[in-house]
CSV table of C-alpha atoms (C1' of nucleotides) in Angstrom, one decimal:
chain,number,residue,atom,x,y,z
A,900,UNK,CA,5.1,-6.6,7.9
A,901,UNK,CA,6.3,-9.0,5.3
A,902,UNK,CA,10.1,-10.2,4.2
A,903,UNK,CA,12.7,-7.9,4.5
A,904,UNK,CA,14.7,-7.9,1.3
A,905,UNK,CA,15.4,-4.5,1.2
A,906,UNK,CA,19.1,-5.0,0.5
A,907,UNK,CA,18.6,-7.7,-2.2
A,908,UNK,CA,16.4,-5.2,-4.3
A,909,UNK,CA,18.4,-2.1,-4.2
A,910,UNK,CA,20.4,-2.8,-7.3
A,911,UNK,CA,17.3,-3.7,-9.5
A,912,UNK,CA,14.7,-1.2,-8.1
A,913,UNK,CA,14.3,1.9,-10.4
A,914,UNK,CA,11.3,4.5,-10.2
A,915,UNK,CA,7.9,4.3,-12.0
A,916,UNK,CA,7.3,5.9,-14.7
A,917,UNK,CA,3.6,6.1,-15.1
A,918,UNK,CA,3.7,6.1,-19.0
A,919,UNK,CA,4.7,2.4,-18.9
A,920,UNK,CA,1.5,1.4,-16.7
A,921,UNK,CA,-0.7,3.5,-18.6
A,922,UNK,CA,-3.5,1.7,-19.5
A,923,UNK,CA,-2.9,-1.4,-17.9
A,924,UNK,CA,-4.4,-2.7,-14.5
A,925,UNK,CA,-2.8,-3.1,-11.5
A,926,UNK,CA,-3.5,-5.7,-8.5
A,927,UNK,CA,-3.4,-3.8,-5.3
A,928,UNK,CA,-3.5,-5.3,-2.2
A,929,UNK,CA,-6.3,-3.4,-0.4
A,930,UNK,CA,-5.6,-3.7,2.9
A,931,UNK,CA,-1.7,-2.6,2.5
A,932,UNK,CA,-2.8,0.6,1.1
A,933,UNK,CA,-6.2,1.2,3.3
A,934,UNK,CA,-3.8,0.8,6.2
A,935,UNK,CA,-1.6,3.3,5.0
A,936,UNK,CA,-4.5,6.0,4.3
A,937,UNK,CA,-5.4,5.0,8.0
A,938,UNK,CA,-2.4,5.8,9.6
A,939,UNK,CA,-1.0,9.0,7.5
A,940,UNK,CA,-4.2,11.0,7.1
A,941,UNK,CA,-4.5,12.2,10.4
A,942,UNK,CA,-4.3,15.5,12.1
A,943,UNK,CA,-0.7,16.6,13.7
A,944,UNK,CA,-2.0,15.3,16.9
A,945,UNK,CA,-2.7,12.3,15.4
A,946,UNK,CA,-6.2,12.4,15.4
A,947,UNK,CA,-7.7,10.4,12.3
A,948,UNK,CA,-10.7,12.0,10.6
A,949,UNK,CA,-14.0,11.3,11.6
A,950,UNK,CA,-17.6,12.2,10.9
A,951,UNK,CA,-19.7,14.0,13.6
A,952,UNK,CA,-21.1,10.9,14.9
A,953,UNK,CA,-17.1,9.7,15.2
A,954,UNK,CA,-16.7,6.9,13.1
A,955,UNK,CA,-13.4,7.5,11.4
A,956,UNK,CA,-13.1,8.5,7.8
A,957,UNK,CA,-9.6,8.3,6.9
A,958,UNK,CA,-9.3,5.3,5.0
A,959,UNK,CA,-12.5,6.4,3.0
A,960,UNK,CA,-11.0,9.6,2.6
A,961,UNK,CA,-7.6,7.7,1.2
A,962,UNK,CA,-9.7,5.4,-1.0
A,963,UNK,CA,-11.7,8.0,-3.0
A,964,UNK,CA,-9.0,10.9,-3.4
A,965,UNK,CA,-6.0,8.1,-4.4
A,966,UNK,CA,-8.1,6.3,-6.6
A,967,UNK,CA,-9.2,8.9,-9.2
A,968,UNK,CA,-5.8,9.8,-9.0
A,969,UNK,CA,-4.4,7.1,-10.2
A,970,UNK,CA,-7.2,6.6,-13.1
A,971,UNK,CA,-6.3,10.2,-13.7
A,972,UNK,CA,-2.7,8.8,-14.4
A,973,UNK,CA,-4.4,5.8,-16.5
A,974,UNK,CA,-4.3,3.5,-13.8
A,975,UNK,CA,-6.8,0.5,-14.0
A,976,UNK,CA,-6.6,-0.2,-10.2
A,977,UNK,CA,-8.3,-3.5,-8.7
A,978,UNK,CA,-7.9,-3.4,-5.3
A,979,UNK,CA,-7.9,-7.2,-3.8
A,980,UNK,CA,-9.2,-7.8,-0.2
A,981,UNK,CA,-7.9,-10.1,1.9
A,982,UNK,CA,-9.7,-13.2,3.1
A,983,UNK,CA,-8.8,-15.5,5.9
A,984,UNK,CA,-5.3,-15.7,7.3
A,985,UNK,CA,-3.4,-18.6,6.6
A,986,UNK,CA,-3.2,-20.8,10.2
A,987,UNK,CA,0.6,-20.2,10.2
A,988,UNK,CA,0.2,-16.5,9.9
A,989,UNK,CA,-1.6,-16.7,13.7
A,990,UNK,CA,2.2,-15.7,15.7
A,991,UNK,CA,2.7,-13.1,13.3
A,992,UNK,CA,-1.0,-11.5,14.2
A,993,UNK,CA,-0.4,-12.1,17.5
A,994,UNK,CA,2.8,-10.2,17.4
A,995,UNK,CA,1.4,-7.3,15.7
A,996,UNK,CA,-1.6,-7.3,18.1
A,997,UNK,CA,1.2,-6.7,21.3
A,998,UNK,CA,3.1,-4.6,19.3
A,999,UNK,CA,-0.2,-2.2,18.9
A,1000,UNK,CA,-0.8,-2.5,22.7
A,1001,UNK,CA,2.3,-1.7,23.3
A,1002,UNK,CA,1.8,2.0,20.9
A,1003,UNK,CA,-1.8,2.5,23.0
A,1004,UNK,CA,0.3,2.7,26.4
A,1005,UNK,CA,3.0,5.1,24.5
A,1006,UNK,CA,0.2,7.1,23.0
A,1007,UNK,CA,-1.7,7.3,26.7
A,1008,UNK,CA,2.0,8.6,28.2
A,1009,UNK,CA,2.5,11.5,25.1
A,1010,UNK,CA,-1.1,12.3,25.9
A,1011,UNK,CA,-0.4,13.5,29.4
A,1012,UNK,CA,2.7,15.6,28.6
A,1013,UNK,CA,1.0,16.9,25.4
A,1014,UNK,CA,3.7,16.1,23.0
A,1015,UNK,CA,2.0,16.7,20.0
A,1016,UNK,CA,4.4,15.1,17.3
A,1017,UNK,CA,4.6,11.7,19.9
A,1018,UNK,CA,1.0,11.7,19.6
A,1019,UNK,CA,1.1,11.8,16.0
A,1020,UNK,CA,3.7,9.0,15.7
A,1021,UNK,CA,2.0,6.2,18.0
A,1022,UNK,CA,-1.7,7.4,16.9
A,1023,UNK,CA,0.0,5.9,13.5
A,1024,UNK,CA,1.4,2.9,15.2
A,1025,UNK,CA,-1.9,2.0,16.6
A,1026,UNK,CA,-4.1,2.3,14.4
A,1027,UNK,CA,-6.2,-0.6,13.9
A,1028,UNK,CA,-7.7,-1.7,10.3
A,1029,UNK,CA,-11.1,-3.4,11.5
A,1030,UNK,CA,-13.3,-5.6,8.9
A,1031,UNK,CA,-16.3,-2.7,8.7
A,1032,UNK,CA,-13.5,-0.7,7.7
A,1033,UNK,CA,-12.5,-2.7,5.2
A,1034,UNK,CA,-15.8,-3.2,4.3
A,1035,UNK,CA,-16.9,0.3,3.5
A,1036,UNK,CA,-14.0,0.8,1.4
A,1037,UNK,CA,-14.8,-2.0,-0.9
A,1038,UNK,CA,-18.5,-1.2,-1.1
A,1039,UNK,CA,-16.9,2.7,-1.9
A,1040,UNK,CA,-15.0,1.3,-4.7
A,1041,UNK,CA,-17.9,-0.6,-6.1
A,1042,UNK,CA,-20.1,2.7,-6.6
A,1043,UNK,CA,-17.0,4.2,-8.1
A,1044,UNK,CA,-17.4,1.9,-10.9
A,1045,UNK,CA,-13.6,0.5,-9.3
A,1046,UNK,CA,-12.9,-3.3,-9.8
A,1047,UNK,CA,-12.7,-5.2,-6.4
A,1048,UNK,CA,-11.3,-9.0,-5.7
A,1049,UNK,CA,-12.2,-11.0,-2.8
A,1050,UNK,CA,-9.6,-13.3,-1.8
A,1051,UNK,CA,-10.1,-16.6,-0.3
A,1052,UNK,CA,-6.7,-16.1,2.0
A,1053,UNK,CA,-3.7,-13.9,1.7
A,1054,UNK,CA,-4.7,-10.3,-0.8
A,1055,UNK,CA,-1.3,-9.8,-1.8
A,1056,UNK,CA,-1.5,-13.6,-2.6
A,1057,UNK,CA,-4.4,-13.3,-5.0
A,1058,UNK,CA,-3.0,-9.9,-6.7
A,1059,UNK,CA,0.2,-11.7,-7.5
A,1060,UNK,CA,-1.7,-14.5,-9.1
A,1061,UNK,CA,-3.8,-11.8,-11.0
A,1062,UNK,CA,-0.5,-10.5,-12.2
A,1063,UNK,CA,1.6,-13.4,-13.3
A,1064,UNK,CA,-2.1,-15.1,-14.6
A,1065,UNK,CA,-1.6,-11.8,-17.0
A,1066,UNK,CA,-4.9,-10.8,-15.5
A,1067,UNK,CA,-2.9,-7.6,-14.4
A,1068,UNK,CA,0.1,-6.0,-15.9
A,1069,UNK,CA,1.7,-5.2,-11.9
A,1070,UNK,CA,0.9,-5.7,-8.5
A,1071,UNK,CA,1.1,-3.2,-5.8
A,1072,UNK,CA,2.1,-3.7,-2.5
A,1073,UNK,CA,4.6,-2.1,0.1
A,1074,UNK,CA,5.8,-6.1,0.8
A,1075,UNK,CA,8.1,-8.1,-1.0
A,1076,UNK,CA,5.8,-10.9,-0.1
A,1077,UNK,CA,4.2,-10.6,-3.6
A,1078,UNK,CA,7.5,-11.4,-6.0
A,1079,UNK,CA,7.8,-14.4,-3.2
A,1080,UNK,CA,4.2,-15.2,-4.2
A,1081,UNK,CA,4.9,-15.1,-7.7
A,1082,UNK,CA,4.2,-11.2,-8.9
A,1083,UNK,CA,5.9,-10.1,-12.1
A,1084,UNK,CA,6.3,-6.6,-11.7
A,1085,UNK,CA,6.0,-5.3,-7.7
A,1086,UNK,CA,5.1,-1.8,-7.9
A,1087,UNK,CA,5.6,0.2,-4.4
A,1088,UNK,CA,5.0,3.4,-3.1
A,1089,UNK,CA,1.9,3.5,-5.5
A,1090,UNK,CA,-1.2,4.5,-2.8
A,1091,UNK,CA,1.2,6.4,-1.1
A,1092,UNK,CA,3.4,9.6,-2.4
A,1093,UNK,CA,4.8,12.8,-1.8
A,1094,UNK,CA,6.7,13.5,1.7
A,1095,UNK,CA,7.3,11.0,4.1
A,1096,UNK,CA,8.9,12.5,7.7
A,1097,UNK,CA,12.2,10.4,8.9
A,1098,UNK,CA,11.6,8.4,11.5
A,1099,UNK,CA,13.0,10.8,15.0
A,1100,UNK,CA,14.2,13.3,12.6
A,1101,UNK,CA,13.1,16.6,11.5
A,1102,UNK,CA,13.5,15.7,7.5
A,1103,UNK,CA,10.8,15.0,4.8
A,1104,UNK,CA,12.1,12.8,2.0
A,1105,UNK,CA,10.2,12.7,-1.1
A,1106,UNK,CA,8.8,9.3,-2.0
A,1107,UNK,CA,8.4,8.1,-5.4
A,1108,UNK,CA,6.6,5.3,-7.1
A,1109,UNK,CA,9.6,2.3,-7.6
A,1110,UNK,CA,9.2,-1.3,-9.9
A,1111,UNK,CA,11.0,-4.2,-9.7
A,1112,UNK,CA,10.9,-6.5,-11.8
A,1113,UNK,CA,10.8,-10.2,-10.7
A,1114,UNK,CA,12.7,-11.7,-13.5
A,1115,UNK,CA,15.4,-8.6,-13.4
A,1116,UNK,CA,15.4,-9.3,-9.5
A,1117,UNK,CA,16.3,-13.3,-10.4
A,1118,UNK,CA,18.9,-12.8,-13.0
A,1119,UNK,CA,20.8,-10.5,-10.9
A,1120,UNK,CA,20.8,-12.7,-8.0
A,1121,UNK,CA,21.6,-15.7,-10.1
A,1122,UNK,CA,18.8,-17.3,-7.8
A,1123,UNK,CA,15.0,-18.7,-8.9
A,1124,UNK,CA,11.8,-17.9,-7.3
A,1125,UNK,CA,11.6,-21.0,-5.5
A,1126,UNK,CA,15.2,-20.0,-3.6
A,1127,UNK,CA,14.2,-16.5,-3.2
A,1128,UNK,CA,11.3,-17.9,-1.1
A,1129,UNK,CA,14.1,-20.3,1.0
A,1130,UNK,CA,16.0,-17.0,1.4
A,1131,UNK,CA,13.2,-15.3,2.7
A,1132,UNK,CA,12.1,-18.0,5.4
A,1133,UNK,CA,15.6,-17.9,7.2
A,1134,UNK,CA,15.2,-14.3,7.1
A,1135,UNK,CA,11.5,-14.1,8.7
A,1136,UNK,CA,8.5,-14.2,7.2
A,1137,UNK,CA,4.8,-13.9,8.5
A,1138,UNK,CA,4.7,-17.3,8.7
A,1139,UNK,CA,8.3,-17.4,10.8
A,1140,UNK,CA,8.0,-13.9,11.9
A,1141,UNK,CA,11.7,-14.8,14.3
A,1142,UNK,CA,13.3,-16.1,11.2
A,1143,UNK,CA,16.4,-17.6,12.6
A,1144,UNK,CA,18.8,-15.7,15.3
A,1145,UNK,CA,21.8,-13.8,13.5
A,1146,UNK,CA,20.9,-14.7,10.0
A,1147,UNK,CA,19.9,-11.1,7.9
A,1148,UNK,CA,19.1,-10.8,4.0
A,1149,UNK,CA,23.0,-11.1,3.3
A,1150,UNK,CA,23.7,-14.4,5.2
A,1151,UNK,CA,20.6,-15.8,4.0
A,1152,UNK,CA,21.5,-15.1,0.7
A,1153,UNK,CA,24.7,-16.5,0.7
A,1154,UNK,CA,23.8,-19.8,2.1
A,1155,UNK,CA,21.0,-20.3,-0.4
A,1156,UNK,CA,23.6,-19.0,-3.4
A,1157,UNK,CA,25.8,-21.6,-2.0
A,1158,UNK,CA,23.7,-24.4,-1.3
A,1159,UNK,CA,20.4,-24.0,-3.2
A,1160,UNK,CA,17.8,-24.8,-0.6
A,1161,UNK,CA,17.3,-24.5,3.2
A,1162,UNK,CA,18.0,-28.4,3.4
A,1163,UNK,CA,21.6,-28.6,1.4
A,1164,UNK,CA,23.1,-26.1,3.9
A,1165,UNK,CA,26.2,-28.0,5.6
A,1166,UNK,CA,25.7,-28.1,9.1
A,1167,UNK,CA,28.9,-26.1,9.7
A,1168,UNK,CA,26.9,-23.1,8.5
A,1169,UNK,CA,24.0,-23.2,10.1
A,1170,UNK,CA,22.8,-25.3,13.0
A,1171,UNK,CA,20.1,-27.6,11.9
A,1172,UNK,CA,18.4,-27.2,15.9
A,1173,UNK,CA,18.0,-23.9,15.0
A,1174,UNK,CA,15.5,-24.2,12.0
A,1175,UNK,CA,12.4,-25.0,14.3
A,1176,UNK,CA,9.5,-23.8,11.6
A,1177,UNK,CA,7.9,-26.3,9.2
A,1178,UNK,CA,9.7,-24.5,6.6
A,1179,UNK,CA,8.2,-27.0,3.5
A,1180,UNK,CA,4.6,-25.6,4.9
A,1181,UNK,CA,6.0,-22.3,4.6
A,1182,UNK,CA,7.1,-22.7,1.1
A,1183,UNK,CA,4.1,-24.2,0.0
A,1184,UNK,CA,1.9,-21.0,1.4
A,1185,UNK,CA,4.8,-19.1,-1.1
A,1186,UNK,CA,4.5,-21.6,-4.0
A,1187,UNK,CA,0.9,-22.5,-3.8
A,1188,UNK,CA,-0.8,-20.0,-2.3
A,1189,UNK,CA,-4.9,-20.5,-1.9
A,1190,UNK,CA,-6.1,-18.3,-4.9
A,1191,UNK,CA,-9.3,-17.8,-7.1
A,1192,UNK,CA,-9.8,-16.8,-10.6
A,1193,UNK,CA,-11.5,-13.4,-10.6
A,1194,UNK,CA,-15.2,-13.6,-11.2
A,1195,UNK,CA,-15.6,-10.6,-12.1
A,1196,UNK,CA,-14.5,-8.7,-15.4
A,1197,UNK,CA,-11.7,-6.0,-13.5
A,1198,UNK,CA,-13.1,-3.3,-16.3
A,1199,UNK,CA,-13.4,0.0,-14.9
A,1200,UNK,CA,-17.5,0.3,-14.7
A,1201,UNK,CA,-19.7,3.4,-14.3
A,1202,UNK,CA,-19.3,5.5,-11.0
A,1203,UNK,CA,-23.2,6.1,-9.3
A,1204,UNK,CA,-22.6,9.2,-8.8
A,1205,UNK,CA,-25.8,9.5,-6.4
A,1206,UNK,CA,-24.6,6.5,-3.9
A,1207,UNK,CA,-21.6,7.7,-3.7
A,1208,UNK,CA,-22.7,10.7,-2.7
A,1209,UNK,CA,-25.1,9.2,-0.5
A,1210,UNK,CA,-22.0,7.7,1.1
A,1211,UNK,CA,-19.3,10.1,1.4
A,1212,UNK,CA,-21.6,13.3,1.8
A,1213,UNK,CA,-24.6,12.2,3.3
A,1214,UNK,CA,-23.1,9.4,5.7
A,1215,UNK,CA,-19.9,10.3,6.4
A,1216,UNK,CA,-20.2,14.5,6.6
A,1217,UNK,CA,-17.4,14.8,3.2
A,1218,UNK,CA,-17.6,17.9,1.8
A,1219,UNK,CA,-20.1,17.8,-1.1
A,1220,UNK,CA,-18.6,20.2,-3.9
A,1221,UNK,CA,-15.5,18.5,-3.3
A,1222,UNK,CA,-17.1,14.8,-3.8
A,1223,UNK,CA,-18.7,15.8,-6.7
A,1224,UNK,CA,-15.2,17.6,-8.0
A,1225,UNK,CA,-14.2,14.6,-7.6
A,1226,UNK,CA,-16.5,12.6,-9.3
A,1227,UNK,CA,-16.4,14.6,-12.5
A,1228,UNK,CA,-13.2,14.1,-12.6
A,1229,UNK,CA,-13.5,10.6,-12.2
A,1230,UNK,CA,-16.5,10.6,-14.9
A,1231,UNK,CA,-14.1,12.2,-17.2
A,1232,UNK,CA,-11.0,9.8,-16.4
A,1233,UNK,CA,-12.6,6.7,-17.5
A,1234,UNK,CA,-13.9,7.5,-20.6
A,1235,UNK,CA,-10.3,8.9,-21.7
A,1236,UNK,CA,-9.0,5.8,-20.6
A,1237,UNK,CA,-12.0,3.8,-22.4
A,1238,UNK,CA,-10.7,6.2,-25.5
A,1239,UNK,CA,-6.6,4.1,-25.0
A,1240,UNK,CA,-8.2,1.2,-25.4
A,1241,UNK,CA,-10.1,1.5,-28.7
A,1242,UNK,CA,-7.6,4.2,-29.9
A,1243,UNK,CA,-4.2,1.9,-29.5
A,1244,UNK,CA,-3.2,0.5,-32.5
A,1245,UNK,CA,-4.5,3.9,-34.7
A,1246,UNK,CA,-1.9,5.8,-32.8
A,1247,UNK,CA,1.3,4.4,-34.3
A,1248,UNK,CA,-0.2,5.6,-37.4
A,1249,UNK,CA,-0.7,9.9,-36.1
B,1497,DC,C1',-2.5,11.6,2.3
B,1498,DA,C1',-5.0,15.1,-0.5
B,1499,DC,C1',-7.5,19.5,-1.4
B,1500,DG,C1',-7.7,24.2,-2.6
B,1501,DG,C1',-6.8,28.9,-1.7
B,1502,DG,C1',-3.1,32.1,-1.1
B,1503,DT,C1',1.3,33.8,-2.3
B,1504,DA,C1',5.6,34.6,-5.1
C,1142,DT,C1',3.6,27.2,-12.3
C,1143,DA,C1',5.4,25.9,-8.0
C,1144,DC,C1',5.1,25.7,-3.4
C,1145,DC,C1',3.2,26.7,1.3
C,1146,DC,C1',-0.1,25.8,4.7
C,1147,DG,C1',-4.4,25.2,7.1
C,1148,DT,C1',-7.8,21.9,7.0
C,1149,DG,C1',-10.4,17.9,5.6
C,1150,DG,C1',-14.2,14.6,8.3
DNA sequence: CACGGGTA
DNA sequence: TACCCGTGG
């Protein structure tokens, strides 16, 4: 789920304007967004789409559609997969593994009395991102001519080091996690747009693409990176999913404004039994973070039309004139977005 | 979520 | 052009 800082954002978040990413590539952590495809593109019963042989489609279906859409918009996207899971990341699985057994018995029990919109709402809660899927979204990108990184641990661990290495100009994630691990410019909402339903309620509320900007984010808060990250651990993060009992984003804050780091804080304001975690460990997953430099060039390449095809039509029973739609409009995308790059510089001058 | 045809 | 809505796989 990643850190909660909601409240600690909301005076520096501001929406996306697309002209200021034109151009310019943005880290995306794969799996954050292939989940998302996975649980909204389902049918109002909640059933996600599959081929005829039943292997679901929906995250393939995401991947393709999104994609060109965003190189449509001038997007460079390089989607970064994730690699293994840091050991201290194992209660936090675990927790999300229950949590999904826990949607399955709801989703068995809204089966039975037919509620259709229950149905809909814990298909989405269990739906389970497994590696093949993973897998064939990377290998889809690859024949879309779409830049992929493979991280050695955390994805939204590598795309912040490919942003604040300058090897991207954002990343993209739903988490906060990635100004924790050091991302310049957190872009949210980016995979996913439009409506999104209220949870329980019967109202759609439009989401829109939102930066924030770590630096903005810091000066506001009159607090560094490095105390951001202390914030965050007595909060909760996936590495001390519990954080600590009756402390929230504001009372963290506020100890960590006061005191600077998780060890200065008097023991009248917090309870030293109650910090439990090795939270050193869990700063050092925040501040050093197992990365790789890309070895790959993240340029757009040249979509193979015929694999992809081969793919999407031929395996997985997608509609062909719409792939190839698709595809032409893809085609077309990149080489207008090949044209920014040659053409900047001249067009100060027009 | 996204497409595309229909409708105003 | 903007939105609605049924369907995609």
């Amino acid at each position: 789920m990643g850190v909660d800082l909601t409240d600690l954002v909301l005076d520096v978040k501001r929406e996306l304007n697309f002209a200021e990413i034109k151009g310019k590539k943005v880290s995306i952590d794969a799996y954050n967004a292939i989940y998302q495809f996975l649980a909204a593109i389902r049918q109002p019963d909640g059933t996600p789409l599959m081929n005829r042989e039943g292997k679901v489609t929906s995250h393939l279906n995401g991947i393709f559609y999104r994609t060109v859409n965003l190189i449509e918009e001038g997007v460079i996207p390089v989607y970064v997969f994730d690699g293994k899971p840091p050991e201290m990341k194992a209660e936090e699985l675990e927790k999300r593994r229950r949590f999904k057994e826990e949607a399955e018995k709801k989703l068995e029990k809204a089966k039975q009395i037919g509620r259709i919109e229950e149905m809909r709402k814990y298909s989405q809660m269990s739906s389970r991102l497994t590696g093949e899927m993973a897998h064939q979204s990377k290998e889809l990108l690859e024949l879309m001519g779409v830049p992929t990184v493979q991280a050695p641990s955390e994805g939204e661990a590598e795309a912040a080091y490919l942003n604040y290495s300058g090897y991207t100009f954002a990343a993209a994630s739903q988490d906060y996690d990635s100004i924790l691990f050091g991302a310049t410019r957190l872009i949210r909402n980016l995979t996913i747009t439009g409506k999104r339903k209220l949870p329980n309620k019967d109202i759609y509320v439009e989401i829109k693409p939102e930066v924030i900007e770590a630096d903005t984010l810091f000066k506001k808060l009159g607090i560094t990176r490095e105390e951001l990250i202390d914030v965050a651990i007595l909060i909760g993060t996936d590495y001390n999913p519990e954080g600590i009992k009756g402390i929230g984003p504001k009372t963290a804050y506020k100890l960590i404004k006061t005191y600077k780091s998780i060890e200065n804080i008097n023991k009248k304001d917090l309870d030293p039994s109650q910090i439990y975690f090795d939270y050193k460990k869990i700063r050092d997953l925040f501040l050093k973070p197992q990365v790789s430099s890309p070895s790959s060039s993240l340029e757009l390449g040249s979509p193979d039309a015929e694999k992809v095809i081969g793919m999407l039509v031929k395996e997985f029973d997608f509609n062909e004139e719409r792939v190839k739609n698709t595809l032409n409009r893809l085609e077309k995308a990149i080489k207008e977005l090949k044209g920014i790059g040659r053409q900047t510089g001249l067009d100060q001058w027009f």
